[in-house]
């Protein structure tokens, strides 16, 4: 079989360098193979549920690798994929150091296909496109093996792909509100030459970004293979190149002015927010979140820069253009909508208060704290993390004589488990908080050993489908103790813990013939599972709220259960003794909330929008006609859908006003930019019908507990 593979590649790529069979002494193992061996050994030794690399797993890894290289299935041809998949039988031996043919041959083939696509797309984009209803394209193909079978099919697939991109650019030019009007057709088509040119620029930049990757082409392709290998263990085990790690560390520096966002270049070329730095301008705005995709940047007084096709280095260069000007950052949210946020750079200080509290002042005085992430001050042992900051804000709120507290952890993707545990301890007197199970050990209980609480009054915790990991541990613990009413929608469903390990021999058993590689990367490895104090797990299932609210984003969330290779949900048999508080009046609270929601215009709109989700959100298996009318109609439907969402946010609540604490008011008098951000946050809270309903729920809780 290997002979037939070699014949395919040698016929296709005459210049390809074949690694000959030789004695694999230490000095003869190529650096990238050394890194593959190190990655394999680190995962084998440290992963919670390691897998045996056999032919079946090798095939899954190779399919994922192909998908990372060619997510739209336009570069490779069907015979390419068939030949690559033949390596499923020999890949385990290659990872064990016996040979090294797979990665060099795929890398060379991929380079040839990129150059071919660059030349062909340039030629196809020289001629005007005609858009006919009879011509269709299928995107996000679910069948991993659906590639062009012949050269003729290959050209046709590229022609359709470029037409699709051109149509996308055409409709993006115009006001989406009126784009479906009949007289808009000719106006839109008049821009076809310019948009073809733009698509050519995007395509060339995309290919150039791969071929001239800062890490080097071969190293970049190897990193994708390592990511595919890691992802076969579970969704949260990730390979990080040294450059990725260096960029992450640089983003944590507090020595320079920053917007407080850490960027990542996704496999499809999108520039995504990978992290929002606690205390930074983006964090304070509460409008930029992990997973948002940057689409445009505009410095004050300058022209807007479209980021289509831009790589991460270009984007970071633009972000460094000025230290003092205001920047408009346009992002595409997880629901597909666009949002523009204006920010100024700030020096991020370790001693800065990065959690802010507010007072909802109506018939009851309720404290409100939003916590978008469980940070721990960047692993600085001399600093305090989010639990300490939340505690400080609660003390401020208690001085304001609040009657109840709302803790908002929606869109909180987790972070430091220690901080999550410490935060739970703020609200619980003492006792077990969760169970952690590391590979090869007995489950152990994580406890709150500090007797007493900082806040013991009525508590509501807001969650949604993006509340994950440490957020879920916090919500589950407070729910199991009957300490808080959990409000919102089911959480993400991630109950695993990870650590970042360097790929060196200190984290593996001795590796024969492999010497330490100082340029090797890192692996974020899943090393544990987390359980509730009841012994059950939120893995895959998430935490079910006590009071369910219709979720405007329910059709957009990617939950843990949707990911391939996600670890299963199970339970631990260990008996855990804890003393729950008296049961909360959940049934009464749920019924009262349901009655209000049934007559609330905003929630009625949310339910309707969730029921009439437009087809464009279901494109995974949809065949799309390549003609202008369809794209105009789709753009108009998208506009109307998002416009409906914005309208439900226009009405501000009349049942309370949102105020700062007295201590914050004093600080804001001396900070004009901070006041600008604060005013925006006040308005955002004032217009949130989710926070409004949470306010009513905690009001019901206070009354029910008083009347017991």
PDB file of C-alpha atoms in Angstrom, residues 403-680:
ATOM      1  CA  UNK A 403     -31.747  43.958  49.561  1.00  0.00           C
ATOM      2  CA  UNK A 404     -30.542  41.368  47.069  1.00  0.00           C
ATOM      3  CA  UNK A 405     -27.787  40.655  44.540  1.00  0.00           C
ATOM      4  CA  UNK A 406     -27.765  39.636  40.868  1.00  0.00           C
ATOM      5  CA  UNK A 407     -24.524  38.026  39.651  1.00  0.00           C
ATOM      6  CA  UNK A 408     -24.407  37.940  35.842  1.00  0.00           C
ATOM      7  CA  UNK A 409     -22.113  35.238  34.393  1.00  0.00           C
ATOM      8  CA  UNK A 410     -23.704  35.056  30.953  1.00  0.00           C
ATOM      9  CA  UNK A 411     -21.069  34.712  28.208  1.00  0.00           C
ATOM     10  CA  UNK A 412     -18.532  33.799  30.892  1.00  0.00           C
ATOM     11  CA  UNK A 413     -16.475  31.063  29.251  1.00  0.00           C
ATOM     12  CA  UNK A 414     -14.671  30.142  32.442  1.00  0.00           C
ATOM     13  CA  UNK A 415     -11.010  30.521  33.312  1.00  0.00           C
ATOM     14  CA  UNK A 416      -9.399  29.843  36.640  1.00  0.00           C
ATOM     15  CA  UNK A 417     -11.124  26.992  38.492  1.00  0.00           C
ATOM     16  CA  UNK A 418      -9.522  28.236  41.702  1.00  0.00           C
ATOM     17  CA  UNK A 419     -11.243  31.593  41.275  1.00  0.00           C
ATOM     18  CA  UNK A 420     -14.547  29.874  40.585  1.00  0.00           C
ATOM     19  CA  UNK A 421     -14.189  27.888  43.804  1.00  0.00           C
ATOM     20  CA  UNK A 422     -13.129  30.972  45.753  1.00  0.00           C
ATOM     21  CA  UNK A 423     -16.102  32.896  44.405  1.00  0.00           C
ATOM     22  CA  UNK A 424     -18.525  30.159  45.478  1.00  0.00           C
ATOM     23  CA  UNK A 425     -16.968  30.384  48.942  1.00  0.00           C
ATOM     24  CA  UNK A 426     -18.032  34.031  49.172  1.00  0.00           C
ATOM     25  CA  UNK A 427     -21.655  32.900  49.315  1.00  0.00           C
ATOM     26  CA  UNK A 428     -21.351  29.609  51.232  1.00  0.00           C
ATOM     27  CA  UNK A 429     -20.395  29.262  54.876  1.00  0.00           C
ATOM     28  CA  UNK A 430     -18.125  26.238  54.485  1.00  0.00           C
ATOM     29  CA  UNK A 431     -18.064  22.744  53.031  1.00  0.00           C
ATOM     30  CA  UNK A 432     -17.395  20.826  49.806  1.00  0.00           C
ATOM     31  CA  UNK A 433     -17.834  22.790  46.578  1.00  0.00           C
ATOM     32  CA  UNK A 434     -17.044  20.350  43.767  1.00  0.00           C
ATOM     33  CA  UNK A 435     -15.275  17.099  42.946  1.00  0.00           C
ATOM     34  CA  UNK A 436     -12.239  16.813  40.701  1.00  0.00           C
ATOM     35  CA  UNK A 437     -11.074  13.549  39.177  1.00  0.00           C
ATOM     36  CA  UNK A 438      -7.597  13.308  37.692  1.00  0.00           C
ATOM     37  CA  UNK A 439      -6.496  10.347  35.638  1.00  0.00           C
ATOM     38  CA  UNK A 440      -5.330   7.396  37.687  1.00  0.00           C
ATOM     39  CA  UNK A 441      -6.401   8.853  41.038  1.00  0.00           C
ATOM     40  CA  UNK A 442      -9.444   8.723  43.255  1.00  0.00           C
ATOM     41  CA  UNK A 443     -11.908  11.630  42.996  1.00  0.00           C
ATOM     42  CA  UNK A 444     -11.009  14.393  45.441  1.00  0.00           C
ATOM     43  CA  UNK A 445     -13.238  17.056  46.959  1.00  0.00           C
ATOM     44  CA  UNK A 446     -12.463  20.754  46.659  1.00  0.00           C
ATOM     45  CA  UNK A 447     -13.671  22.531  49.773  1.00  0.00           C
ATOM     46  CA  UNK A 448     -14.298  26.003  51.084  1.00  0.00           C
ATOM     47  CA  UNK A 449     -12.242  25.911  54.232  1.00  0.00           C
ATOM     48  CA  UNK A 450     -12.954  29.506  55.210  1.00  0.00           C
ATOM     49  CA  UNK A 451     -15.835  29.629  57.650  1.00  0.00           C
ATOM     50  CA  UNK A 452     -18.268  32.469  57.043  1.00  0.00           C
ATOM     51  CA  UNK A 453     -19.593  34.373  54.027  1.00  0.00           C
ATOM     52  CA  UNK A 454     -19.209  37.834  52.615  1.00  0.00           C
ATOM     53  CA  UNK A 455     -22.797  37.899  51.383  1.00  0.00           C
ATOM     54  CA  UNK A 456     -25.665  35.740  52.670  1.00  0.00           C
ATOM     55  CA  UNK A 457     -28.679  37.616  51.305  1.00  0.00           C
ATOM     56  CA  UNK A 458     -31.023  36.784  48.386  1.00  0.00           C
ATOM     57  CA  UNK A 459     -29.026  35.855  45.287  1.00  0.00           C
ATOM     58  CA  UNK A 460     -29.830  35.353  41.587  1.00  0.00           C
ATOM     59  CA  UNK A 461     -27.210  34.062  39.156  1.00  0.00           C
ATOM     60  CA  UNK A 462     -27.779  34.722  35.434  1.00  0.00           C
ATOM     61  CA  UNK A 463     -26.450  32.131  32.937  1.00  0.00           C
ATOM     62  CA  UNK A 464     -26.754  31.246  29.244  1.00  0.00           C
ATOM     63  CA  UNK A 465     -25.367  28.835  26.677  1.00  0.00           C
ATOM     64  CA  UNK A 466     -21.970  30.513  26.734  1.00  0.00           C
ATOM     65  CA  UNK A 467     -21.511  30.152  30.489  1.00  0.00           C
ATOM     66  CA  UNK A 468     -18.907  27.396  30.648  1.00  0.00           C
ATOM     67  CA  UNK A 469     -16.430  25.522  32.819  1.00  0.00           C
ATOM     68  CA  UNK A 470     -15.736  27.459  36.037  1.00  0.00           C
ATOM     69  CA  UNK A 471     -19.009  29.359  35.492  1.00  0.00           C
ATOM     70  CA  UNK A 472     -20.866  26.064  35.493  1.00  0.00           C
ATOM     71  CA  UNK A 473     -19.110  24.899  38.651  1.00  0.00           C
ATOM     72  CA  UNK A 474     -20.143  28.129  40.398  1.00  0.00           C
ATOM     73  CA  UNK A 475     -23.765  27.912  39.205  1.00  0.00           C
ATOM     74  CA  UNK A 476     -24.046  24.194  40.015  1.00  0.00           C
ATOM     75  CA  UNK A 477     -22.565  24.589  43.498  1.00  0.00           C
ATOM     76  CA  UNK A 478     -24.862  27.460  44.430  1.00  0.00           C
ATOM     77  CA  UNK A 479     -27.801  25.509  43.003  1.00  0.00           C
ATOM     78  CA  UNK A 480     -26.956  22.329  44.948  1.00  0.00           C
ATOM     79  CA  UNK A 481     -26.673  24.278  48.187  1.00  0.00           C
ATOM     80  CA  UNK A 482     -29.994  26.067  47.488  1.00  0.00           C
ATOM     81  CA  UNK A 483     -27.927  29.205  47.852  1.00  0.00           C
ATOM     82  CA  UNK A 484     -29.027  30.983  44.644  1.00  0.00           C
ATOM     83  CA  UNK A 485     -31.757  30.954  42.035  1.00  0.00           C
ATOM     84  CA  UNK A 486     -30.181  30.158  38.660  1.00  0.00           C
ATOM     85  CA  UNK A 487     -31.897  32.133  35.887  1.00  0.00           C
ATOM     86  CA  UNK A 488     -31.536  31.959  32.108  1.00  0.00           C
ATOM     87  CA  UNK A 489     -30.891  29.102  29.670  1.00  0.00           C
ATOM     88  CA  UNK A 490     -28.900  25.831  29.925  1.00  0.00           C
ATOM     89  CA  UNK A 491     -25.146  26.357  30.133  1.00  0.00           C
ATOM     90  CA  UNK A 492     -22.463  25.169  27.707  1.00  0.00           C
ATOM     91  CA  UNK A 493     -21.747  21.749  29.196  1.00  0.00           C
ATOM     92  CA  UNK A 494     -17.971  21.756  29.753  1.00  0.00           C
ATOM     93  CA  UNK A 495     -16.891  20.045  32.958  1.00  0.00           C
ATOM     94  CA  UNK A 496     -13.255  19.334  32.239  1.00  0.00           C
ATOM     95  CA  UNK A 497     -10.016  20.950  33.383  1.00  0.00           C
ATOM     96  CA  UNK A 498      -6.922  21.750  31.344  1.00  0.00           C
ATOM     97  CA  UNK A 499      -3.274  22.641  31.935  1.00  0.00           C
ATOM     98  CA  UNK A 500      -0.692  23.998  29.494  1.00  0.00           C
ATOM     99  CA  UNK A 501       2.435  21.858  29.225  1.00  0.00           C
ATOM    100  CA  UNK A 502       5.597  22.537  27.202  1.00  0.00           C
ATOM    101  CA  UNK A 503       6.518  19.799  24.765  1.00  0.00           C
ATOM    102  CA  UNK A 504       9.701  18.728  26.466  1.00  0.00           C
ATOM    103  CA  UNK A 505      10.904  15.534  28.057  1.00  0.00           C
ATOM    104  CA  UNK A 506      10.108  16.701  31.584  1.00  0.00           C
ATOM    105  CA  UNK A 507       6.450  15.974  30.934  1.00  0.00           C
ATOM    106  CA  UNK A 508       6.825  12.526  29.372  1.00  0.00           C
ATOM    107  CA  UNK A 509       8.475   9.216  29.948  1.00  0.00           C
ATOM    108  CA  UNK A 510      11.944   9.065  28.389  1.00  0.00           C
ATOM    109  CA  UNK A 511      11.681   9.244  24.618  1.00  0.00           C
ATOM    110  CA  UNK A 512      14.314   7.171  22.886  1.00  0.00           C
ATOM    111  CA  UNK A 513      16.386   8.936  20.257  1.00  0.00           C
ATOM    112  CA  UNK A 514      14.701  12.321  20.804  1.00  0.00           C
ATOM    113  CA  UNK A 515      16.652  15.173  22.303  1.00  0.00           C
ATOM    114  CA  UNK A 516      14.967  18.244  23.867  1.00  0.00           C
ATOM    115  CA  UNK A 517      13.694  20.685  21.244  1.00  0.00           C
ATOM    116  CA  UNK A 518      13.841  24.248  22.509  1.00  0.00           C
ATOM    117  CA  UNK A 519      11.697  25.457  19.598  1.00  0.00           C
ATOM    118  CA  UNK A 520       8.899  22.969  20.284  1.00  0.00           C
ATOM    119  CA  UNK A 521       5.471  24.245  21.180  1.00  0.00           C
ATOM    120  CA  UNK A 522       2.997  23.562  23.951  1.00  0.00           C
ATOM    121  CA  UNK A 523      -0.067  21.471  24.537  1.00  0.00           C
ATOM    122  CA  UNK A 524      -3.151  22.533  26.447  1.00  0.00           C
ATOM    123  CA  UNK A 525      -4.188  19.144  27.794  1.00  0.00           C
ATOM    124  CA  UNK A 526      -7.420  18.003  29.419  1.00  0.00           C
ATOM    125  CA  UNK A 527      -6.232  16.378  32.638  1.00  0.00           C
ATOM    126  CA  UNK A 528      -9.355  16.190  34.788  1.00  0.00           C
ATOM    127  CA  UNK A 529     -13.116  15.951  34.963  1.00  0.00           C
ATOM    128  CA  UNK A 530     -15.221  18.058  37.296  1.00  0.00           C
ATOM    129  CA  UNK A 531     -18.344  16.969  39.152  1.00  0.00           C
ATOM    130  CA  UNK A 532     -21.050  18.557  41.244  1.00  0.00           C
ATOM    131  CA  UNK A 533     -21.165  17.799  44.945  1.00  0.00           C
ATOM    132  CA  UNK A 534     -24.089  15.493  44.129  1.00  0.00           C
ATOM    133  CA  UNK A 535     -21.628  13.306  42.175  1.00  0.00           C
ATOM    134  CA  UNK A 536     -23.249  14.125  38.823  1.00  0.00           C
ATOM    135  CA  UNK A 537     -21.611  16.030  35.990  1.00  0.00           C
ATOM    136  CA  UNK A 538     -22.618  19.001  33.851  1.00  0.00           C
ATOM    137  CA  UNK A 539     -20.459  17.583  31.026  1.00  0.00           C
ATOM    138  CA  UNK A 540     -22.444  17.723  27.753  1.00  0.00           C
ATOM    139  CA  UNK A 541     -25.690  18.485  29.641  1.00  0.00           C
ATOM    140  CA  UNK A 542     -24.838  21.837  31.168  1.00  0.00           C
ATOM    141  CA  UNK A 543     -26.477  23.325  34.259  1.00  0.00           C
ATOM    142  CA  UNK A 544     -30.245  23.588  33.921  1.00  0.00           C
ATOM    143  CA  UNK A 545     -31.532  26.904  35.281  1.00  0.00           C
ATOM    144  CA  UNK A 546     -34.185  27.001  37.997  1.00  0.00           C
ATOM    145  CA  UNK A 547     -36.091  29.666  36.092  1.00  0.00           C
ATOM    146  CA  UNK A 548     -35.859  29.401  32.309  1.00  0.00           C
ATOM    147  CA  UNK A 549     -35.897  32.525  30.123  1.00  0.00           C
ATOM    148  CA  UNK A 550     -36.311  32.385  26.330  1.00  0.00           C
ATOM    149  CA  UNK A 551     -32.831  32.895  24.892  1.00  0.00           C
ATOM    150  CA  UNK A 552     -32.382  35.206  21.946  1.00  0.00           C
ATOM    151  CA  UNK A 553     -29.185  33.372  20.982  1.00  0.00           C
ATOM    152  CA  UNK A 554     -30.366  29.788  21.486  1.00  0.00           C
ATOM    153  CA  UNK A 555     -29.964  28.921  17.790  1.00  0.00           C
ATOM    154  CA  UNK A 556     -26.398  30.202  17.619  1.00  0.00           C
ATOM    155  CA  UNK A 557     -24.678  28.513  20.534  1.00  0.00           C
ATOM    156  CA  UNK A 558     -22.134  25.789  19.910  1.00  0.00           C
ATOM    157  CA  UNK A 559     -22.410  23.595  22.965  1.00  0.00           C
ATOM    158  CA  UNK A 560     -20.013  20.961  24.214  1.00  0.00           C
ATOM    159  CA  UNK A 561     -22.341  18.178  23.039  1.00  0.00           C
ATOM    160  CA  UNK A 562     -21.963  19.367  19.432  1.00  0.00           C
ATOM    161  CA  UNK A 563     -18.206  18.826  19.301  1.00  0.00           C
ATOM    162  CA  UNK A 564     -16.714  15.585  18.038  1.00  0.00           C
ATOM    163  CA  UNK A 565     -14.566  13.736  20.578  1.00  0.00           C
ATOM    164  CA  UNK A 566     -16.170  15.526  23.549  1.00  0.00           C
ATOM    165  CA  UNK A 567     -15.689  13.447  26.692  1.00  0.00           C
ATOM    166  CA  UNK A 568     -18.750  11.587  27.889  1.00  0.00           C
ATOM    167  CA  UNK A 569     -20.890  12.586  30.843  1.00  0.00           C
ATOM    168  CA  UNK A 570     -20.708  10.274  33.845  1.00  0.00           C
ATOM    169  CA  UNK A 571     -20.838  10.418  37.628  1.00  0.00           C
ATOM    170  CA  UNK A 572     -18.680   9.565  40.630  1.00  0.00           C
ATOM    171  CA  UNK A 573     -19.790   7.154  43.320  1.00  0.00           C
ATOM    172  CA  UNK A 574     -18.017   8.923  46.152  1.00  0.00           C
ATOM    173  CA  UNK A 575     -20.337   9.925  48.959  1.00  0.00           C
ATOM    174  CA  UNK A 576     -20.051  13.619  49.713  1.00  0.00           C
ATOM    175  CA  UNK A 577     -21.531  15.107  52.841  1.00  0.00           C
ATOM    176  CA  UNK A 578     -22.749  18.673  52.707  1.00  0.00           C
ATOM    177  CA  UNK A 579     -25.512  20.645  54.378  1.00  0.00           C
ATOM    178  CA  UNK A 580     -27.796  22.346  51.901  1.00  0.00           C
ATOM    179  CA  UNK A 581     -29.803  25.374  52.903  1.00  0.00           C
ATOM    180  CA  UNK A 582     -33.623  25.152  53.011  1.00  0.00           C
ATOM    181  CA  UNK A 583     -35.169  24.651  49.592  1.00  0.00           C
ATOM    182  CA  UNK A 584     -35.885  27.799  47.598  1.00  0.00           C
ATOM    183  CA  UNK A 585     -39.438  28.456  46.297  1.00  0.00           C
ATOM    184  CA  UNK A 586     -38.441  27.521  42.738  1.00  0.00           C
ATOM    185  CA  UNK A 587     -41.900  26.393  41.601  1.00  0.00           C
ATOM    186  CA  UNK A 588     -43.536  29.668  42.642  1.00  0.00           C
ATOM    187  CA  UNK A 589     -40.719  31.752  41.172  1.00  0.00           C
ATOM    188  CA  UNK A 590     -40.880  29.861  37.870  1.00  0.00           C
ATOM    189  CA  UNK A 591     -44.643  30.233  37.589  1.00  0.00           C
ATOM    190  CA  UNK A 592     -44.598  33.953  38.360  1.00  0.00           C
ATOM    191  CA  UNK A 593     -41.816  34.482  35.814  1.00  0.00           C
ATOM    192  CA  UNK A 594     -43.617  32.413  33.165  1.00  0.00           C
ATOM    193  CA  UNK A 595     -46.787  34.493  33.652  1.00  0.00           C
ATOM    194  CA  UNK A 596     -44.846  37.723  33.129  1.00  0.00           C
ATOM    195  CA  UNK A 597     -42.909  36.397  30.143  1.00  0.00           C
ATOM    196  CA  UNK A 598     -46.126  35.304  28.469  1.00  0.00           C
ATOM    197  CA  UNK A 599     -47.298  38.915  28.253  1.00  0.00           C
ATOM    198  CA  UNK A 600     -43.920  40.625  27.824  1.00  0.00           C
ATOM    199  CA  UNK A 601     -43.505  42.067  24.285  1.00  0.00           C
ATOM    200  CA  UNK A 602     -39.730  41.535  24.182  1.00  0.00           C
ATOM    201  CA  UNK A 603     -39.855  37.892  25.235  1.00  0.00           C
ATOM    202  CA  UNK A 604     -42.769  37.302  22.845  1.00  0.00           C
ATOM    203  CA  UNK A 605     -40.559  38.629  20.041  1.00  0.00           C
ATOM    204  CA  UNK A 606     -37.679  36.385  21.132  1.00  0.00           C
ATOM    205  CA  UNK A 607     -39.925  33.318  21.025  1.00  0.00           C
ATOM    206  CA  UNK A 608     -41.237  34.273  17.600  1.00  0.00           C
ATOM    207  CA  UNK A 609     -37.753  34.900  16.196  1.00  0.00           C
ATOM    208  CA  UNK A 610     -36.552  31.545  17.497  1.00  0.00           C
ATOM    209  CA  UNK A 611     -39.493  29.830  15.815  1.00  0.00           C
ATOM    210  CA  UNK A 612     -39.118  31.550  12.446  1.00  0.00           C
ATOM    211  CA  UNK A 613     -35.357  31.254  12.188  1.00  0.00           C
ATOM    212  CA  UNK A 614     -34.517  32.167   8.572  1.00  0.00           C
ATOM    213  CA  UNK A 615     -33.054  29.525   6.287  1.00  0.00           C
ATOM    214  CA  UNK A 616     -29.733  31.357   6.018  1.00  0.00           C
ATOM    215  CA  UNK A 617     -28.918  30.167   9.528  1.00  0.00           C
ATOM    216  CA  UNK A 618     -29.272  26.577   8.345  1.00  0.00           C
ATOM    217  CA  UNK A 619     -26.812  26.644   5.445  1.00  0.00           C
ATOM    218  CA  UNK A 620     -24.866  23.653   6.706  1.00  0.00           C
ATOM    219  CA  UNK A 621     -26.708  21.344   4.341  1.00  0.00           C
ATOM    220  CA  UNK A 622     -28.377  23.883   2.077  1.00  0.00           C
ATOM    221  CA  UNK A 623     -27.907  24.241  -1.655  1.00  0.00           C
ATOM    222  CA  UNK A 624     -27.668  27.921  -2.570  1.00  0.00           C
ATOM    223  CA  UNK A 625     -28.588  29.354  -5.982  1.00  0.00           C
ATOM    224  CA  UNK A 626     -25.865  31.586  -7.401  1.00  0.00           C
ATOM    225  CA  UNK A 627     -28.111  34.397  -8.517  1.00  0.00           C
ATOM    226  CA  UNK A 628     -28.615  37.927  -7.263  1.00  0.00           C
ATOM    227  CA  UNK A 629     -32.290  37.743  -6.283  1.00  0.00           C
ATOM    228  CA  UNK A 630     -31.628  35.014  -3.734  1.00  0.00           C
ATOM    229  CA  UNK A 631     -28.731  36.913  -2.161  1.00  0.00           C
ATOM    230  CA  UNK A 632     -30.736  40.150  -2.025  1.00  0.00           C
ATOM    231  CA  UNK A 633     -33.659  38.378  -0.408  1.00  0.00           C
ATOM    232  CA  UNK A 634     -31.376  36.660   2.064  1.00  0.00           C
ATOM    233  CA  UNK A 635     -29.659  39.936   2.961  1.00  0.00           C
ATOM    234  CA  UNK A 636     -33.041  41.594   3.487  1.00  0.00           C
ATOM    235  CA  UNK A 637     -34.226  38.716   5.708  1.00  0.00           C
ATOM    236  CA  UNK A 638     -31.045  38.954   7.750  1.00  0.00           C
ATOM    237  CA  UNK A 639     -31.531  42.689   8.156  1.00  0.00           C
ATOM    238  CA  UNK A 640     -35.145  42.281   9.248  1.00  0.00           C
ATOM    239  CA  UNK A 641     -34.230  39.511  11.693  1.00  0.00           C
ATOM    240  CA  UNK A 642     -31.481  41.520  13.352  1.00  0.00           C
ATOM    241  CA  UNK A 643     -33.565  44.678  13.259  1.00  0.00           C
ATOM    242  CA  UNK A 644     -36.269  42.865  15.212  1.00  0.00           C
ATOM    243  CA  UNK A 645     -33.671  41.906  17.806  1.00  0.00           C
ATOM    244  CA  UNK A 646     -32.463  45.500  18.090  1.00  0.00           C
ATOM    245  CA  UNK A 647     -36.009  46.792  18.490  1.00  0.00           C
ATOM    246  CA  UNK A 648     -36.655  44.634  21.532  1.00  0.00           C
ATOM    247  CA  UNK A 649     -33.597  46.273  23.089  1.00  0.00           C
ATOM    248  CA  UNK A 650     -34.765  49.824  22.422  1.00  0.00           C
ATOM    249  CA  UNK A 651     -37.250  50.028  25.272  1.00  0.00           C
ATOM    250  CA  UNK A 652     -35.684  50.728  28.619  1.00  0.00           C
ATOM    251  CA  UNK A 653     -37.189  49.423  31.802  1.00  0.00           C
ATOM    252  CA  UNK A 654     -39.233  51.795  33.917  1.00  0.00           C
ATOM    253  CA  UNK A 655     -39.244  49.691  37.084  1.00  0.00           C
ATOM    254  CA  UNK A 656     -35.786  50.783  38.236  1.00  0.00           C
ATOM    255  CA  UNK A 657     -32.962  53.168  37.485  1.00  0.00           C
ATOM    256  CA  UNK A 658     -29.333  52.062  37.218  1.00  0.00           C
ATOM    257  CA  UNK A 659     -26.810  53.875  39.381  1.00  0.00           C
ATOM    258  CA  UNK A 660     -23.167  53.599  40.383  1.00  0.00           C
ATOM    259  CA  UNK A 661     -22.121  53.106  43.960  1.00  0.00           C
ATOM    260  CA  UNK A 662     -21.141  56.299  45.758  1.00  0.00           C
ATOM    261  CA  UNK A 663     -17.465  55.345  45.763  1.00  0.00           C
ATOM    262  CA  UNK A 664     -17.484  54.789  41.996  1.00  0.00           C
ATOM    263  CA  UNK A 665     -19.243  58.107  41.415  1.00  0.00           C
ATOM    264  CA  UNK A 666     -16.309  59.869  43.050  1.00  0.00           C
ATOM    265  CA  UNK A 667     -13.773  58.059  40.868  1.00  0.00           C
ATOM    266  CA  UNK A 668     -15.715  58.749  37.641  1.00  0.00           C
ATOM    267  CA  UNK A 669     -15.657  62.489  38.248  1.00  0.00           C
ATOM    268  CA  UNK A 670     -11.909  62.401  37.520  1.00  0.00           C
ATOM    269  CA  UNK A 671     -12.033  60.014  34.525  1.00  0.00           C
ATOM    270  CA  UNK A 672     -13.804  61.384  31.433  1.00  0.00           C
ATOM    271  CA  UNK A 673     -13.203  58.322  29.266  1.00  0.00           C
ATOM    272  CA  UNK A 674     -14.148  55.993  32.094  1.00  0.00           C
ATOM    273  CA  UNK A 675     -17.352  58.017  32.494  1.00  0.00           C
ATOM    274  CA  UNK A 676     -18.084  57.602  28.783  1.00  0.00           C
ATOM    275  CA  UNK A 677     -17.761  53.816  29.039  1.00  0.00           C
ATOM    276  CA  UNK A 678     -19.706  53.796  32.290  1.00  0.00           C
ATOM    277  CA  UNK A 679     -22.605  55.768  30.764  1.00  0.00           C
ATOM    278  CA  UNK A 680     -22.806  53.210  27.976  1.00  0.00           C
TER     279      UNK A 680
END
